[in-house]
Amino acid sequence: MRDVPGAARPGGKKESDITESTPRTVRELGEFALIARMNAGRSPGPGVLLGPGDDAAVIAAPADRYVVSTDMLIQGRHFRLDWSGPRDIGAKAIAQNAADVVAMGAVPSAFVVALGCPGDTPVRFVDGLVEGMWAEARRAGASIAGGDVVSSPLLVLSVTAFGDPGRPPVLRSGASESDIVAVAGRLGHSAAGLELLTADADRERFADLVAAHRIPRPPYEAVRDLPDTTAVTSMTDVSDGLLADLAHLADASGVAIDVDAAAVADPALRPAADALGADPLTWALTGGEDHAFAATFRAGTPLPPGWRGIGRVRSGTGVFVDGDRWPGPLGWESFTGGE
Amino acid sequence: MRDVPGAARPGGKKESDITESTPRTVRELGEFALIARMNAGRSPGPGVLLGPGDDAAVIAAPADRYVVSTDMLIQGRHFRLDWSGPRDIGAKAIAQNAADVVAMGAVPSAFVVALGCPGDTPVRFVDGLVEGMWAEARRAGASIAGGDVVSSPLLVLSVTAFGDPGRPPVLRSGASESDIVAVAGRLGHSAAGLELLTADADRERFADLVAAHRIPRPPYEAVRDLPDTTAVTSMTDVSDGLLADLAHLADASGVAIDVDAAAVADPALRPAADALGADPLTWALTGGEDHAFAATFRAGTPLPPGWRGIGRVRSGTGVFVDGDRWPGPLGWESFTGGE
């Protein structure tokens, strides 16, 4: 509310004031009461100069510029209601957008959320979505500045994330020959979790992998805490799969990337892979939605905390594993991939 | 691309380079080729420092703050494929978001767009959507900075609009007693067009009303050209219906608003209303989606070009027509309204 005199903002009520005799569905509650409920008791962070309640929100841009990313999640496509609870879905929607902003070297400042849902959606389900979104927004150091709620035959969440560039934006196009390729965060855990859910096998035994699929945990702090002096030359988040995303980065930079399979292999994936008869290296190399960060650092740079070296930038084009082309798909692609 | 050295951006190809032997559907084309096609030959405007092609876009914020609004359009709910062409749908999605930004007294700077569509969507349909989005973005003085494309069983468009506040944001909450209530733009034309389409009657005879439903035409210039000296005390866009949106404004300002029915009545609606046996005043007072602008001006302010007086701010609460409560619904509400 700072700086905007006379602003009206819902949210004066405490959650406890409005949960008595809660209507069962969003249709019974109605659009405007639902929006008031979603905002009740929530205080946008200091970067949000004007939160929900007007035609638009107002967000601070101390660096004279801001970073923006948008992603849409569709029921049955990006999540399944029998596999994920509302908190999981809300957190995932925020996490994957926050990761895009952080992958530019920026600090998340705010999110806006458009939600489409059927009229018979339980109000408690929306409560869970909002809980999950706020929890992940806070984890990313930001808050939710507003949004839109519409009626839709299936659940759709569209999130737009904003960030303040601390340093000049770290692009995909800055890698050059002999740079170190490094990763922060888990690889292949989400893919393993998805395969466990699909096979309906060993979900309890490998609960951590299933959880990794339900809610990605981007290691925001590994980017936030990069020393200013660290020569990071390019960066991306791993959303489609490590090889697919490194291929985009290599293409943008006009270089080739060679990945060291042994450095990517994760012993934590082995037991689940054995149980399913799957290849854990394929999960780590091509599995999407972990929202780890992949970056290149100038040769000789000591890798900062949270980062591990997994390969080298070479001259040429494309992405290699131990010097060879990877024989299968590099990762996920909408429409053609997995449909 | 300004200010961001080394940025990679697709779009070097001309449209003519890629339309030969075009795949028929988006599934055949694939996600990444579709995104390249959507961006081909498009140049984001000067406010977009980094356009499509990286994890996120970078947008200039010369005023140290920016205005943000997001809206979602769902197939069968906000548009029908048998009533609207792809250009109409694209233009409508941009217009309704641009109107929210302009209703804050801000100047649109950029849009990001998330598109969900079935794999069998014709590529030509997406071409039309993109054409319509760019045409309306240009009409609003802005450009499209990026987005997301995902597979979805039905068409979903989610647009986030950004704007630069020229003056301090004009909120809904600034109206005070004896202010003049004024409107810029058409009222009830979209509702008339919707009723003509629903009744499948006289579509050719009243083609202008049908067009008004397919593509709203917010009068951006009426706000952009407001003299700095004009004492505009509050503003909103008319998306749910004049009475509904004025009720929100009155509520936020802690005042009542009395609308002069004679000033709202639009003779252009009479012939279609007669043909359908409808009430043209109800269309003008409660019809949504025209995206006109409603504002209050300090008493005695000469109304600027494009604005017409339609009522007065009074003490009290709620909205009145010629001193009385309006007996029917004030406008549109998701879930409860029209479902």
mmCIF file with all atom_site columns, C-alpha atoms in Angstrom, chain B residues 181-314:
data_model
loop_
_atom_site.group_PDB
_atom_site.id
_atom_site.type_symbol
_atom_site.label_atom_id
_atom_site.label_alt_id
_atom_site.label_comp_id
_atom_site.label_asym_id
_atom_site.label_entity_id
_atom_site.label_seq_id
_atom_site.pdbx_PDB_ins_code
_atom_site.Cartn_x
_atom_site.Cartn_y
_atom_site.Cartn_z
_atom_site.occupancy
_atom_site.B_iso_or_equiv
_atom_site.pdbx_formal_charge
_atom_site.auth_seq_id
_atom_site.auth_comp_id
_atom_site.auth_asym_id
_atom_site.auth_atom_id
_atom_site.pdbx_PDB_model_num
ATOM 1   C CA . VAL B 1 181 ? -19.417 10.596  -13.019 1.00 0.00 ? 181 VAL B CA 1
ATOM 2   C CA . ALA B 1 182 ? -18.433 10.320  -16.673 1.00 0.00 ? 182 ALA B CA 1
ATOM 3   C CA . VAL B 1 183 ? -17.876 7.641   -19.273 1.00 0.00 ? 183 VAL B CA 1
ATOM 4   C CA . ALA B 1 184 ? -15.686 7.284   -22.368 1.00 0.00 ? 184 ALA B CA 1
ATOM 5   C CA . GLY B 1 185 ? -16.630 4.642   -24.932 1.00 0.00 ? 185 GLY B CA 1
ATOM 6   C CA . ARG B 1 186 ? -19.676 2.613   -25.857 1.00 0.00 ? 186 ARG B CA 1
ATOM 7   C CA . LEU B 1 187 ? -21.999 0.943   -23.351 1.00 0.00 ? 187 LEU B CA 1
ATOM 8   C CA . GLY B 1 188 ? -24.261 -2.032  -24.049 1.00 0.00 ? 188 GLY B CA 1
ATOM 9   C CA . HIS B 1 189 ? -23.015 -2.697  -27.572 1.00 0.00 ? 189 HIS B CA 1
ATOM 10  C CA . SER B 1 190 ? -21.227 -5.903  -26.601 1.00 0.00 ? 190 SER B CA 1
ATOM 11  C CA . ALA B 1 191 ? -24.296 -7.126  -24.681 1.00 0.00 ? 191 ALA B CA 1
ATOM 12  C CA . ALA B 1 192 ? -26.487 -6.373  -27.716 1.00 0.00 ? 192 ALA B CA 1
ATOM 13  C CA . GLY B 1 193 ? -24.067 -8.255  -29.970 1.00 0.00 ? 193 GLY B CA 1
ATOM 14  C CA . LEU B 1 194 ? -24.044 -11.232 -27.592 1.00 0.00 ? 194 LEU B CA 1
ATOM 15  C CA . GLU B 1 195 ? -27.858 -11.331 -27.578 1.00 0.00 ? 195 GLU B CA 1
ATOM 16  C CA . LEU B 1 196 ? -27.960 -11.158 -31.394 1.00 0.00 ? 196 LEU B CA 1
ATOM 17  C CA . LEU B 1 197 ? -25.480 -14.046 -31.605 1.00 0.00 ? 197 LEU B CA 1
ATOM 18  C CA . THR B 1 198 ? -27.380 -16.054 -28.977 1.00 0.00 ? 198 THR B CA 1
ATOM 19  C CA . ALA B 1 199 ? -30.700 -15.529 -30.778 1.00 0.00 ? 199 ALA B CA 1
ATOM 20  C CA . ASP B 1 200 ? -29.003 -16.118 -34.153 1.00 0.00 ? 200 ASP B CA 1
ATOM 21  C CA . ALA B 1 201 ? -31.056 -13.145 -35.413 1.00 0.00 ? 201 ALA B CA 1
ATOM 22  C CA . ASP B 1 202 ? -30.300 -10.125 -37.610 1.00 0.00 ? 202 ASP B CA 1
ATOM 23  C CA . ARG B 1 203 ? -26.542 -10.618 -37.470 1.00 0.00 ? 203 ARG B CA 1
ATOM 24  C CA . GLU B 1 204 ? -25.983 -8.893  -40.811 1.00 0.00 ? 204 GLU B CA 1
ATOM 25  C CA . ARG B 1 205 ? -28.400 -6.044  -40.109 1.00 0.00 ? 205 ARG B CA 1
ATOM 26  C CA . PHE B 1 206 ? -26.638 -5.232  -36.828 1.00 0.00 ? 206 PHE B CA 1
ATOM 27  C CA . ALA B 1 207 ? -23.129 -6.212  -37.849 1.00 0.00 ? 207 ALA B CA 1
ATOM 28  C CA . ASP B 1 208 ? -21.590 -3.341  -35.885 1.00 0.00 ? 208 ASP B CA 1
ATOM 29  C CA . LEU B 1 209 ? -23.085 -4.606  -32.603 1.00 0.00 ? 209 LEU B CA 1
ATOM 30  C CA . VAL B 1 210 ? -21.943 -8.164  -33.314 1.00 0.00 ? 210 VAL B CA 1
ATOM 31  C CA . ALA B 1 211 ? -18.459 -6.803  -34.062 1.00 0.00 ? 211 ALA B CA 1
ATOM 32  C CA . ALA B 1 212 ? -18.547 -4.893  -30.763 1.00 0.00 ? 212 ALA B CA 1
ATOM 33  C CA . HIS B 1 213 ? -19.057 -8.198  -28.949 1.00 0.00 ? 213 HIS B CA 1
ATOM 34  C CA . ARG B 1 214 ? -16.341 -9.982  -30.911 1.00 0.00 ? 214 ARG B CA 1
ATOM 35  C CA . ILE B 1 215 ? -13.705 -7.269  -30.416 1.00 0.00 ? 215 ILE B CA 1
ATOM 36  C CA . PRO B 1 216 ? -14.172 -4.654  -27.720 1.00 0.00 ? 216 PRO B CA 1
ATOM 37  C CA . ARG B 1 217 ? -12.695 -1.268  -28.619 1.00 0.00 ? 217 ARG B CA 1
ATOM 38  C CA . PRO B 1 218 ? -11.567 0.426   -25.417 1.00 0.00 ? 218 PRO B CA 1
ATOM 39  C CA . PRO B 1 219 ? -11.081 4.155   -26.108 1.00 0.00 ? 219 PRO B CA 1
ATOM 40  C CA . TYR B 1 220 ? -7.480  4.152   -24.869 1.00 0.00 ? 220 TYR B CA 1
ATOM 41  C CA . GLU B 1 221 ? -6.928  7.662   -26.252 1.00 0.00 ? 221 GLU B CA 1
ATOM 42  C CA . ALA B 1 222 ? -9.623  9.185   -24.024 1.00 0.00 ? 222 ALA B CA 1
ATOM 43  C CA . VAL B 1 223 ? -7.457  8.318   -20.998 1.00 0.00 ? 223 VAL B CA 1
ATOM 44  C CA . ARG B 1 224 ? -4.075  8.825   -22.649 1.00 0.00 ? 224 ARG B CA 1
ATOM 45  C CA . ASP B 1 225 ? -5.047  12.354  -23.738 1.00 0.00 ? 225 ASP B CA 1
ATOM 46  C CA . LEU B 1 226 ? -6.447  13.452  -20.364 1.00 0.00 ? 226 LEU B CA 1
ATOM 47  C CA . PRO B 1 227 ? -4.805  16.798  -19.619 1.00 0.00 ? 227 PRO B CA 1
ATOM 48  C CA . ASP B 1 228 ? -2.457  16.618  -16.623 1.00 0.00 ? 228 ASP B CA 1
ATOM 49  C CA . THR B 1 229 ? -4.504  19.353  -15.038 1.00 0.00 ? 229 THR B CA 1
ATOM 50  C CA . THR B 1 230 ? -7.749  17.387  -15.196 1.00 0.00 ? 230 THR B CA 1
ATOM 51  C CA . ALA B 1 231 ? -8.918  16.475  -11.715 1.00 0.00 ? 231 ALA B CA 1
ATOM 52  C CA . VAL B 1 232 ? -9.800  12.804  -12.299 1.00 0.00 ? 232 VAL B CA 1
ATOM 53  C CA . THR B 1 233 ? -10.467 11.385  -8.835  1.00 0.00 ? 233 THR B CA 1
ATOM 54  C CA . SER B 1 234 ? -11.199 7.707   -9.601  1.00 0.00 ? 234 SER B CA 1
ATOM 55  C CA . MET B 1 235 ? -11.435 5.400   -12.607 1.00 0.00 ? 235 MET B CA 1
ATOM 56  C CA . THR B 1 236 ? -12.302 1.848   -13.648 1.00 0.00 ? 236 THR B CA 1
ATOM 57  C CA . ASP B 1 237 ? -12.959 0.017   -16.868 1.00 0.00 ? 237 ASP B CA 1
ATOM 58  C CA . VAL B 1 238 ? -16.460 -1.266  -17.558 1.00 0.00 ? 238 VAL B CA 1
ATOM 59  C CA . SER B 1 239 ? -15.975 -5.010  -17.853 1.00 0.00 ? 239 SER B CA 1
ATOM 60  C CA . ASP B 1 240 ? -18.772 -6.523  -15.729 1.00 0.00 ? 240 ASP B CA 1
ATOM 61  C CA . GLY B 1 241 ? -21.420 -3.891  -16.512 1.00 0.00 ? 241 GLY B CA 1
ATOM 62  C CA . LEU B 1 242 ? -21.655 -0.148  -15.812 1.00 0.00 ? 242 LEU B CA 1
ATOM 63  C CA . LEU B 1 243 ? -23.706 -0.481  -12.622 1.00 0.00 ? 243 LEU B CA 1
ATOM 64  C CA . ALA B 1 244 ? -21.619 -3.401  -11.325 1.00 0.00 ? 244 ALA B CA 1
ATOM 65  C CA . ASP B 1 245 ? -18.329 -1.597  -11.934 1.00 0.00 ? 245 ASP B CA 1
ATOM 66  C CA . LEU B 1 246 ? -19.639 1.686   -10.517 1.00 0.00 ? 246 LEU B CA 1
ATOM 67  C CA . ALA B 1 247 ? -20.817 -0.281  -7.460  1.00 0.00 ? 247 ALA B CA 1
ATOM 68  C CA . HIS B 1 248 ? -17.235 -1.525  -6.961  1.00 0.00 ? 248 HIS B CA 1
ATOM 69  C CA . LEU B 1 249 ? -15.958 2.028   -7.341  1.00 0.00 ? 249 LEU B CA 1
ATOM 70  C CA . ALA B 1 250 ? -18.567 3.443   -4.957  1.00 0.00 ? 250 ALA B CA 1
ATOM 71  C CA . ASP B 1 251 ? -17.756 0.728   -2.438  1.00 0.00 ? 251 ASP B CA 1
ATOM 72  C CA . ALA B 1 252 ? -13.997 1.377   -2.656  1.00 0.00 ? 252 ALA B CA 1
ATOM 73  C CA . SER B 1 253 ? -14.569 5.133   -2.281  1.00 0.00 ? 253 SER B CA 1
ATOM 74  C CA . GLY B 1 254 ? -17.168 4.906   0.485   1.00 0.00 ? 254 GLY B CA 1
ATOM 75  C CA . VAL B 1 255 ? -19.743 6.876   -1.489  1.00 0.00 ? 255 VAL B CA 1
ATOM 76  C CA . ALA B 1 256 ? -22.964 6.380   -3.457  1.00 0.00 ? 256 ALA B CA 1
ATOM 77  C CA . ILE B 1 257 ? -23.322 6.982   -7.182  1.00 0.00 ? 257 ILE B CA 1
ATOM 78  C CA . ASP B 1 258 ? -26.482 8.122   -8.920  1.00 0.00 ? 258 ASP B CA 1
ATOM 79  C CA . VAL B 1 259 ? -26.664 7.466   -12.652 1.00 0.00 ? 259 VAL B CA 1
ATOM 80  C CA . ASP B 1 260 ? -28.824 9.532   -14.996 1.00 0.00 ? 260 ASP B CA 1
ATOM 81  C CA . ALA B 1 261 ? -30.599 6.981   -17.203 1.00 0.00 ? 261 ALA B CA 1
ATOM 82  C CA . ALA B 1 262 ? -31.235 9.495   -19.989 1.00 0.00 ? 262 ALA B CA 1
ATOM 83  C CA . ALA B 1 263 ? -27.497 10.206  -20.246 1.00 0.00 ? 263 ALA B CA 1
ATOM 84  C CA . VAL B 1 264 ? -26.665 6.497   -20.540 1.00 0.00 ? 264 VAL B CA 1
ATOM 85  C CA . ALA B 1 265 ? -29.403 5.606   -23.052 1.00 0.00 ? 265 ALA B CA 1
ATOM 86  C CA . ASP B 1 266 ? -27.908 5.094   -26.510 1.00 0.00 ? 266 ASP B CA 1
ATOM 87  C CA . PRO B 1 267 ? -30.256 5.529   -29.502 1.00 0.00 ? 267 PRO B CA 1
ATOM 88  C CA . ALA B 1 268 ? -27.937 3.285   -31.543 1.00 0.00 ? 268 ALA B CA 1
ATOM 89  C CA . LEU B 1 269 ? -29.165 0.309   -29.478 1.00 0.00 ? 269 LEU B CA 1
ATOM 90  C CA . ARG B 1 270 ? -32.888 0.913   -30.094 1.00 0.00 ? 270 ARG B CA 1
ATOM 91  C CA . PRO B 1 271 ? -33.381 -0.867  -33.470 1.00 0.00 ? 271 PRO B CA 1
ATOM 92  C CA . ALA B 1 272 ? -31.669 -4.076  -32.301 1.00 0.00 ? 272 ALA B CA 1
ATOM 93  C CA . ALA B 1 273 ? -33.543 -3.967  -29.000 1.00 0.00 ? 273 ALA B CA 1
ATOM 94  C CA . ASP B 1 274 ? -36.839 -3.608  -30.861 1.00 0.00 ? 274 ASP B CA 1
ATOM 95  C CA . ALA B 1 275 ? -35.952 -6.495  -33.152 1.00 0.00 ? 275 ALA B CA 1
ATOM 96  C CA . LEU B 1 276 ? -35.190 -8.745  -30.174 1.00 0.00 ? 276 LEU B CA 1
ATOM 97  C CA . GLY B 1 277 ? -37.859 -7.431  -27.814 1.00 0.00 ? 277 GLY B CA 1
ATOM 98  C CA . ALA B 1 278 ? -35.082 -6.398  -25.414 1.00 0.00 ? 278 ALA B CA 1
ATOM 99  C CA . ASP B 1 279 ? -34.568 -3.312  -23.261 1.00 0.00 ? 279 ASP B CA 1
ATOM 100 C CA . PRO B 1 280 ? -31.704 -1.157  -24.595 1.00 0.00 ? 280 PRO B CA 1
ATOM 101 C CA . LEU B 1 281 ? -31.263 0.661   -21.283 1.00 0.00 ? 281 LEU B CA 1
ATOM 102 C CA . THR B 1 282 ? -30.629 -2.648  -19.506 1.00 0.00 ? 282 THR B CA 1
ATOM 103 C CA . TRP B 1 283 ? -27.909 -3.419  -22.062 1.00 0.00 ? 283 TRP B CA 1
ATOM 104 C CA . ALA B 1 284 ? -26.261 -0.040  -21.495 1.00 0.00 ? 284 ALA B CA 1
ATOM 105 C CA . LEU B 1 285 ? -26.519 -0.150  -17.695 1.00 0.00 ? 285 LEU B CA 1
ATOM 106 C CA . THR B 1 286 ? -25.620 -3.778  -17.024 1.00 0.00 ? 286 THR B CA 1
ATOM 107 C CA . GLY B 1 287 ? -23.976 -5.204  -20.163 1.00 0.00 ? 287 GLY B CA 1
ATOM 108 C CA . GLY B 1 288 ? -20.356 -6.236  -19.744 1.00 0.00 ? 288 GLY B CA 1
ATOM 109 C CA . GLU B 1 289 ? -17.285 -6.432  -21.952 1.00 0.00 ? 289 GLU B CA 1
ATOM 110 C CA . ASP B 1 290 ? -17.491 -3.073  -23.736 1.00 0.00 ? 290 ASP B CA 1
ATOM 111 C CA . HIS B 1 291 ? -14.379 -2.007  -21.832 1.00 0.00 ? 291 HIS B CA 1
ATOM 112 C CA . ALA B 1 292 ? -15.452 1.592   -21.800 1.00 0.00 ? 292 ALA B CA 1
ATOM 113 C CA . PHE B 1 293 ? -13.904 3.702   -19.048 1.00 0.00 ? 293 PHE B CA 1
ATOM 114 C CA . ALA B 1 294 ? -15.864 5.167   -16.151 1.00 0.00 ? 294 ALA B CA 1
ATOM 115 C CA . ALA B 1 295 ? -14.332 7.895   -14.025 1.00 0.00 ? 295 ALA B CA 1
ATOM 116 C CA . THR B 1 296 ? -15.155 10.590  -11.549 1.00 0.00 ? 296 THR B CA 1
ATOM 117 C CA . PHE B 1 297 ? -14.028 14.191  -11.955 1.00 0.00 ? 297 PHE B CA 1
ATOM 118 C CA . ARG B 1 298 ? -13.988 16.917  -9.348  1.00 0.00 ? 298 ARG B CA 1
ATOM 119 C CA . ALA B 1 299 ? -17.169 19.031  -9.539  1.00 0.00 ? 299 ALA B CA 1
ATOM 120 C CA . GLY B 1 300 ? -16.755 21.939  -11.934 1.00 0.00 ? 300 GLY B CA 1
ATOM 121 C CA . THR B 1 301 ? -14.088 20.179  -14.035 1.00 0.00 ? 301 THR B CA 1
ATOM 122 C CA . PRO B 1 302 ? -14.784 20.664  -17.758 1.00 0.00 ? 302 PRO B CA 1
ATOM 123 C CA . LEU B 1 303 ? -15.036 17.132  -19.173 1.00 0.00 ? 303 LEU B CA 1
ATOM 124 C CA . PRO B 1 304 ? -12.132 16.354  -21.519 1.00 0.00 ? 304 PRO B CA 1
ATOM 125 C CA . PRO B 1 305 ? -12.708 15.221  -25.138 1.00 0.00 ? 305 PRO B CA 1
ATOM 126 C CA . GLY B 1 306 ? -14.287 11.780  -25.420 1.00 0.00 ? 306 GLY B CA 1
ATOM 127 C CA . TRP B 1 307 ? -15.987 11.898  -22.013 1.00 0.00 ? 307 TRP B CA 1
ATOM 128 C CA . ARG B 1 308 ? -19.693 12.416  -21.322 1.00 0.00 ? 308 ARG B CA 1
ATOM 129 C CA . GLY B 1 309 ? -21.298 13.036  -17.949 1.00 0.00 ? 309 GLY B CA 1
ATOM 130 C CA . ILE B 1 310 ? -23.679 10.301  -16.772 1.00 0.00 ? 310 ILE B CA 1
ATOM 131 C CA . GLY B 1 311 ? -24.213 10.955  -13.091 1.00 0.00 ? 311 GLY B CA 1
ATOM 132 C CA . ARG B 1 312 ? -23.076 12.300  -9.738  1.00 0.00 ? 312 ARG B CA 1
ATOM 133 C CA . VAL B 1 313 ? -21.341 11.039  -6.628  1.00 0.00 ? 313 VAL B CA 1
ATOM 134 C CA . ARG B 1 314 ? -23.533 11.337  -3.523  1.00 0.00 ? 314 ARG B CA 1
#
